[in-house]
Short mmCIF file of C-alpha atoms and ligand atoms in Angstrom, two decimals:
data_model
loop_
_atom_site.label_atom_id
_atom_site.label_comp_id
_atom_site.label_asym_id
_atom_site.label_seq_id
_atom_site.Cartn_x
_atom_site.Cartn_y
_atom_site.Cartn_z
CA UNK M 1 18.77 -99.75 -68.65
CA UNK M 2 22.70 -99.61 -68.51
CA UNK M 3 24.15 -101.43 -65.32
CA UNK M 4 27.52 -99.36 -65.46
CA UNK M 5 27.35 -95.63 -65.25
CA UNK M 6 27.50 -93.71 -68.64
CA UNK M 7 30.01 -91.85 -70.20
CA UNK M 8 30.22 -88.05 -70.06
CA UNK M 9 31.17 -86.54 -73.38
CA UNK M 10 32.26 -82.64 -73.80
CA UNK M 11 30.84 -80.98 -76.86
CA UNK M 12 33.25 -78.31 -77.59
CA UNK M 13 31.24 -75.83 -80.02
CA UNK M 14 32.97 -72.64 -80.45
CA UNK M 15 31.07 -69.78 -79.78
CA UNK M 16 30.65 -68.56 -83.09
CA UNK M 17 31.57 -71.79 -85.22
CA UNK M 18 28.31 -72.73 -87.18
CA UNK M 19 28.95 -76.74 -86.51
CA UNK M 20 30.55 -78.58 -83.30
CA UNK M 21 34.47 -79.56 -83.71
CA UNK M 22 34.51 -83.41 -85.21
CA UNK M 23 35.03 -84.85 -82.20
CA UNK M 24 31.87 -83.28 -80.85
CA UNK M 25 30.40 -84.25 -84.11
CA UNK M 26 31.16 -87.80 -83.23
CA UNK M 27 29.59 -87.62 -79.61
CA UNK M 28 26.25 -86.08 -80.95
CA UNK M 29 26.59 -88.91 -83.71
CA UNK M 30 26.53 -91.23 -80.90
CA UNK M 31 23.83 -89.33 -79.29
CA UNK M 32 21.59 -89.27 -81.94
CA UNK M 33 22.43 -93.27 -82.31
CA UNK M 34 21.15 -93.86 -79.11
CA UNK M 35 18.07 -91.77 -79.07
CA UNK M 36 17.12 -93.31 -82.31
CA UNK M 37 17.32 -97.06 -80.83
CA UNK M 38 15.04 -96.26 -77.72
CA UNK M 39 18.21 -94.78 -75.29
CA UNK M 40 18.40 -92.25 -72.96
CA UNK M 41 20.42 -89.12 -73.20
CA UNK M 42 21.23 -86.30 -71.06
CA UNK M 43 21.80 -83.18 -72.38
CA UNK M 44 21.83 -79.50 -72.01
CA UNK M 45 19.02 -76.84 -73.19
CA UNK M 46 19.39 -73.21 -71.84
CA UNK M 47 16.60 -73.88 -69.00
CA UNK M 48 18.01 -77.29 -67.30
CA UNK M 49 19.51 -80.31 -68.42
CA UNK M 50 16.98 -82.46 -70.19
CA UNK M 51 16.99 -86.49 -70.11
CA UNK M 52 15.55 -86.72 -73.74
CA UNK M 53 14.09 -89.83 -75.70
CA UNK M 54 11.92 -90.62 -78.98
CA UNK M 55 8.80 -88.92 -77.84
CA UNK M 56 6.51 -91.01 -80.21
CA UNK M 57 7.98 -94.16 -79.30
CA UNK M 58 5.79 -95.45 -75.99
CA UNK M 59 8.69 -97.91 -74.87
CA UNK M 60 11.25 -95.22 -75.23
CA UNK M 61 8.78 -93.00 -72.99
CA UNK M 62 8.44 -95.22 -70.33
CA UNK M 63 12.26 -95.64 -70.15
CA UNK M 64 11.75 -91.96 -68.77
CA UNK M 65 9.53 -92.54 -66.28
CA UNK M 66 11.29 -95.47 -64.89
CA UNK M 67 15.00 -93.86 -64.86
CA UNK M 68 13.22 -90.76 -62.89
CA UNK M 69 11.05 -92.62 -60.77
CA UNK M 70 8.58 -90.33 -61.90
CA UNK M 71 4.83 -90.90 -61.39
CA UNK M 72 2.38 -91.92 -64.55
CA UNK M 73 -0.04 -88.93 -63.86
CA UNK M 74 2.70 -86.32 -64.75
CA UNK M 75 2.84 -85.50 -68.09
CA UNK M 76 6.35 -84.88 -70.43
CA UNK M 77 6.77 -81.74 -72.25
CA UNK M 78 7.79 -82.63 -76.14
CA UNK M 79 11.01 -80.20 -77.86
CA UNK M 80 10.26 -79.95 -81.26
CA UNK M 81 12.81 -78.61 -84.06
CA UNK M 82 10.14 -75.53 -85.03
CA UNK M 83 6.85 -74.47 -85.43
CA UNK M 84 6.11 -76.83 -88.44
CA UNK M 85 7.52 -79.96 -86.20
CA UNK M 86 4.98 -79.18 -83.61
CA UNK M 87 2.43 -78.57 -85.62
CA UNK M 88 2.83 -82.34 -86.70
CA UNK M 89 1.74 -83.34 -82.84
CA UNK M 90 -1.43 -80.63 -82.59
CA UNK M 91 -4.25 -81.69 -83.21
CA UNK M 92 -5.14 -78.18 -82.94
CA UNK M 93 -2.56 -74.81 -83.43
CA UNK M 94 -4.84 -72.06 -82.24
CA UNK M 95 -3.63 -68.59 -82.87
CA UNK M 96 -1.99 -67.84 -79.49
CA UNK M 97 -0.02 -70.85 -80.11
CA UNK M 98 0.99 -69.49 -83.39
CA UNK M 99 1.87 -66.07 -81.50
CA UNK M 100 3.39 -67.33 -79.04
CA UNK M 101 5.94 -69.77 -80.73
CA UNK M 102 6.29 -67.15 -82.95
CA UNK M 103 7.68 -64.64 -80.39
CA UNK M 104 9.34 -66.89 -77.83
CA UNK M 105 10.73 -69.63 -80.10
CA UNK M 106 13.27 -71.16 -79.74
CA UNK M 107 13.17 -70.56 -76.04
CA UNK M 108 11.83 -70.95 -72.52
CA UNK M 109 7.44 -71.01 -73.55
CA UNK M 110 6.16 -73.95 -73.36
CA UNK M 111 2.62 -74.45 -74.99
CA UNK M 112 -0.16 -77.31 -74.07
CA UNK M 113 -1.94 -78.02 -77.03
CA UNK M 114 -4.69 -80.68 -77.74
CA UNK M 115 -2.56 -83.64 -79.00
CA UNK M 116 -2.48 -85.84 -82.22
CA UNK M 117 -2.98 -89.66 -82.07
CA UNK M 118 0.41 -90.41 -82.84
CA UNK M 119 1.60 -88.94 -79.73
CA UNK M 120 1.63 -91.79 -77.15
CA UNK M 121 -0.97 -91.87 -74.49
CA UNK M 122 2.59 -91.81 -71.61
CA UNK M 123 3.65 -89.12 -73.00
CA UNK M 124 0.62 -86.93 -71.92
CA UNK M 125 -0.40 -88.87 -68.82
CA UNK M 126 -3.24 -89.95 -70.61
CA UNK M 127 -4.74 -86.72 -71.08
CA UNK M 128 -6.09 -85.08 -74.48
CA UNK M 129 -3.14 -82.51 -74.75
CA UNK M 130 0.26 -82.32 -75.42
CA UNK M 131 2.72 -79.62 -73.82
CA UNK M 132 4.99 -78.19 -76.86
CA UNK M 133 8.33 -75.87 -76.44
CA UNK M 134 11.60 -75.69 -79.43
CA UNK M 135 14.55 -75.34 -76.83
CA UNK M 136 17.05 -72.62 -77.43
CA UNK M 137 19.93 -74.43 -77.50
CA UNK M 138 22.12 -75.62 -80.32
CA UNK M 139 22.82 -79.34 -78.35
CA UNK M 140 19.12 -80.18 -78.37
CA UNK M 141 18.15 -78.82 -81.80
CA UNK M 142 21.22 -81.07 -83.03
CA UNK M 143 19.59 -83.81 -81.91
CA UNK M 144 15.96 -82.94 -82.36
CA UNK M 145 16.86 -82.13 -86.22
CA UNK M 146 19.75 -85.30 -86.84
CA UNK M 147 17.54 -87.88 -84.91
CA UNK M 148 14.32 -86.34 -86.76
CA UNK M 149 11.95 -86.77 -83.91
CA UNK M 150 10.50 -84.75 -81.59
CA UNK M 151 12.02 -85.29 -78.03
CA UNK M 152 10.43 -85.73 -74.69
CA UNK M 153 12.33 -84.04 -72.33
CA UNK M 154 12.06 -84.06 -68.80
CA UNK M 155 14.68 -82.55 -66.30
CA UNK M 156 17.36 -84.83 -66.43
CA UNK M 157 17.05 -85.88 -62.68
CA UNK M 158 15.06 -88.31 -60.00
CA UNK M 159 11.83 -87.00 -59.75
CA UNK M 160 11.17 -84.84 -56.99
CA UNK M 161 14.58 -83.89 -56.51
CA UNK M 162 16.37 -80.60 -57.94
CA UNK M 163 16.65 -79.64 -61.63
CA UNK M 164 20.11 -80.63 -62.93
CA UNK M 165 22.07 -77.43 -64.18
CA UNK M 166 25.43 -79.19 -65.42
CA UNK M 167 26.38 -82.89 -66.35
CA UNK M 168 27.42 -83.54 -63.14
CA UNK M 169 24.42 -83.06 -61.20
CA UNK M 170 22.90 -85.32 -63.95
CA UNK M 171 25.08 -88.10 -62.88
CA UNK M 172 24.67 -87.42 -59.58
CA UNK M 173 21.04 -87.81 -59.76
CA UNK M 174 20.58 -90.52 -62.27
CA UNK M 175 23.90 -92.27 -61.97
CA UNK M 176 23.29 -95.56 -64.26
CA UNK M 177 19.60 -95.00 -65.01
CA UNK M 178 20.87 -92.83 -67.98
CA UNK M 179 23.04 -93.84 -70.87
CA UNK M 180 24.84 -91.20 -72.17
CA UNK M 181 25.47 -87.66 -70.44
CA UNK M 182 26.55 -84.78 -73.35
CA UNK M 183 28.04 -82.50 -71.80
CA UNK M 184 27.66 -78.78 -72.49
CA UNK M 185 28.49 -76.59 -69.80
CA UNK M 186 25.92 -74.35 -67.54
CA UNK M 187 22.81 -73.68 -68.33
CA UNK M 188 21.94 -69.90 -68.93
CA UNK M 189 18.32 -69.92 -67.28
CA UNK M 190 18.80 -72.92 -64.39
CA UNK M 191 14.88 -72.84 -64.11
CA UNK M 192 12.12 -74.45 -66.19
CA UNK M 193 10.14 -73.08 -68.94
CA UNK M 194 7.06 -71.35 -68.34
CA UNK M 195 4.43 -73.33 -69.47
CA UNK M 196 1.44 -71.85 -70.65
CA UNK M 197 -2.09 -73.64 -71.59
CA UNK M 198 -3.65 -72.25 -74.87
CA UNK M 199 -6.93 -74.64 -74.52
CA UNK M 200 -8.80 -72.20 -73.05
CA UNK M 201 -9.47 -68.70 -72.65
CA UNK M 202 -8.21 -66.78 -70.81
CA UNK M 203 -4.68 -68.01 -71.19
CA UNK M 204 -2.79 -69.86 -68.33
CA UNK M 205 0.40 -69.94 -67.29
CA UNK M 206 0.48 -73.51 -65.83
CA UNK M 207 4.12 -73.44 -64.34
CA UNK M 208 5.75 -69.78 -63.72
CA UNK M 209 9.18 -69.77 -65.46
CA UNK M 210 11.73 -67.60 -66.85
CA UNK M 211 8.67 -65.24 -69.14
CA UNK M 212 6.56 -63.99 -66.98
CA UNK M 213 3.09 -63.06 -67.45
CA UNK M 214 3.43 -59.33 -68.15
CA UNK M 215 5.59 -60.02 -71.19
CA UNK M 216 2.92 -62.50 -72.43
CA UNK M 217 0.44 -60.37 -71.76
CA UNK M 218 2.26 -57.86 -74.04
CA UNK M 219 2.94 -60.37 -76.93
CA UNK M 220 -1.10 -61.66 -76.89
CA UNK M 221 -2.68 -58.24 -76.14
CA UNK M 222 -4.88 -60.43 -73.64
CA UNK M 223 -5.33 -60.95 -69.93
CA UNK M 224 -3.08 -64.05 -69.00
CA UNK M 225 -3.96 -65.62 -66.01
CA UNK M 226 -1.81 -67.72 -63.61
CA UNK M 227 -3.28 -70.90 -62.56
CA UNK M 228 -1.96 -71.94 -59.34
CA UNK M 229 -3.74 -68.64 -58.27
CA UNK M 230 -6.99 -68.61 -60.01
CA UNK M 231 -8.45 -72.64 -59.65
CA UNK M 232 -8.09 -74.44 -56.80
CA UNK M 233 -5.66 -77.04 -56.07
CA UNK M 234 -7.20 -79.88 -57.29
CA UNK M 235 -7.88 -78.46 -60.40
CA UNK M 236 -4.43 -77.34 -61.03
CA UNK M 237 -2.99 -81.02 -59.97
CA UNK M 238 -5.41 -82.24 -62.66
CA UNK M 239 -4.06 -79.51 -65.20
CA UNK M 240 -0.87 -79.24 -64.51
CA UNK M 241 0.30 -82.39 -62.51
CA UNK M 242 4.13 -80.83 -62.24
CA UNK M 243 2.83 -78.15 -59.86
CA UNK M 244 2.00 -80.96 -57.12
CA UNK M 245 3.06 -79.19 -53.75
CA UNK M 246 5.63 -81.78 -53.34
CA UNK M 247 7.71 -81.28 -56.50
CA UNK M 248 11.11 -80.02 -55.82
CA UNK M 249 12.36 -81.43 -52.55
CA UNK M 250 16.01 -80.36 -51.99
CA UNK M 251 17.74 -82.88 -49.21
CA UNK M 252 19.58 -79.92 -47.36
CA UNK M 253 18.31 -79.11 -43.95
CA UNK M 254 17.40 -75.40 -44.08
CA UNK M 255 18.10 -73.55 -40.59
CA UNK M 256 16.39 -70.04 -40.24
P1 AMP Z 301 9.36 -81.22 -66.35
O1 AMP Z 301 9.43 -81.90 -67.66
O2 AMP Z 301 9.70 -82.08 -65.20
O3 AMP Z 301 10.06 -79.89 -66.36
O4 AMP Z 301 7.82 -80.86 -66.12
C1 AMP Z 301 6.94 -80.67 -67.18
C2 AMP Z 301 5.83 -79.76 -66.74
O5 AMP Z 301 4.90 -79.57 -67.79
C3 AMP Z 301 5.05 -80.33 -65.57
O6 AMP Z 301 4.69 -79.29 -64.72
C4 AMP Z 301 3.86 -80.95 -66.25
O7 AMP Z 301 2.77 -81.11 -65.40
C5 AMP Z 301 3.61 -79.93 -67.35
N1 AMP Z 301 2.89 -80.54 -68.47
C6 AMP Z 301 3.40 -81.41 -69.37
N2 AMP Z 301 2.43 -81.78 -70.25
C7 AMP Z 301 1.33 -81.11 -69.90
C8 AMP Z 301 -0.01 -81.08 -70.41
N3 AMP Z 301 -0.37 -81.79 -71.47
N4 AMP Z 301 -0.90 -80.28 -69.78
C9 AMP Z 301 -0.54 -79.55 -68.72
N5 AMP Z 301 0.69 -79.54 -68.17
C10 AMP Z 301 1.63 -80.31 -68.76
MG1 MG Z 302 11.52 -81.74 -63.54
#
């Protein structure tokens, strides 16, 4: 982990140019560098800014964990390129995966699979299944597609404290615990992905997020069911360890 803090770099990407200008081209170079040798970068997808390593490299992994302070039992989400890239990590791609991904990718689903050896026990927390979702953003598939790996992603901020929705609350929040920050302006959602378990029928939504479960519901034809409701809490902690009742913990006193 870098002592000093990290550089910011601005990816200017016209709105309709197919490819970032050549400076940008040069940052994401250096992005993809850095991912590739077991760094940490911060960068934009359209839910919140992600803080995104090799996600089959365990070393690279924990580098996560330790920069967020986050705990062991909570499990990363991987951003693959496309459905083919996360088919590479399943160990099994039932059909409302297939659906799913197939509607809502690239974009805010997220879908918890059962996982392939190759993807490192940290990644999942240890447990049997991995948690799949092919951002909608043309930073992160950059870098997912030049570095050729599929990227762990977490929120891009100390664990426990509030999602990062620009490159400044990144450094805020991470200050030299990260080593590069791309910068690419707002985020369009500003909340997490909904994240959706397809082990077991019916279908949960794990985490509520920007797809709700009416439109999955329409996209499946099935009864989707939303966790936090339907098990108790120590079941959900076990399935979903993100939905811990202390999660998001802004500082700001709140007078009513
Ligand atoms: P974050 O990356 O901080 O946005 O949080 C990722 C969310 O996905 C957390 O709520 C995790 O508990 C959840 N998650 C990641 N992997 C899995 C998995 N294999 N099974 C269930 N939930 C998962
Ligand atoms: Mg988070």
């Amino acid at each position: 982990m870098a002592s000093r803090l990290p550089d910011i770099l601005t990816i200017d990407w016209p709105k309709n140019a197919t490819s970032p200008t050549p400076a940008a081209q040069l940052a994401l170079k250096r992005a993809v560098q850095l991912v590739r040798s077991g760094g940490l970068v911060a960068l934009p997808t359209e839910t919140v800014y992600g803080l995104a390593t090799d996600a089959l490299d365990s070393e690279s992994v924990d580098r996560i964990f330790q920069a967020k302070g986050r705990p062991a039992t909570n499990p990363l989400i991987v951003h693959v390129a496309d459905k083919e890239m996360a088919k590479t990590l399943a160990a099994d791609w039932p059909d409302t995966a297939d659906a799913i991904a197939s509607h809502f990718w690239p974009g805010p689903a997220t879908i918890v699979v059962p996982k392939k050896k190759i993807v490192p026990d940290n990644v999942t927390a240890g447990g049997s299944t991995v948690a799949l979702r092919c951002p909608d953003h043309r930073i992160m598939q950059w870098i997912i597609n030049q570095s050729g790996y599929p990227l762990a992603a977490p929120s891009a901020n100390r664990s426990e404290s509030l999602s990062p929705t620009c490159a400044s609350h990144v450094l805020e929040s991470l200050r030299h615990r990260v080593d590069l920050i791309l910068d690419g302006g707002q985020c369009v959602h500003g909340i997490e992905s909904t994240v959706i378990d397809c082990t077991a029928t019916p279908f949960h939504i794990l985490r509520p997020g920007p797809i709700d479960r009416e439109h999955l519901e329409s996209i499946l034809g099935e009864t989707v069911t939303v966790n936090a409701q339907s098990i108790d809490m120590h079941q959900t902690q076990t399935r979903s360890p993100g939905l811990h009742a202390r999660h998001y913990a802004p500082k700001t006193p709140l007078e009513l």
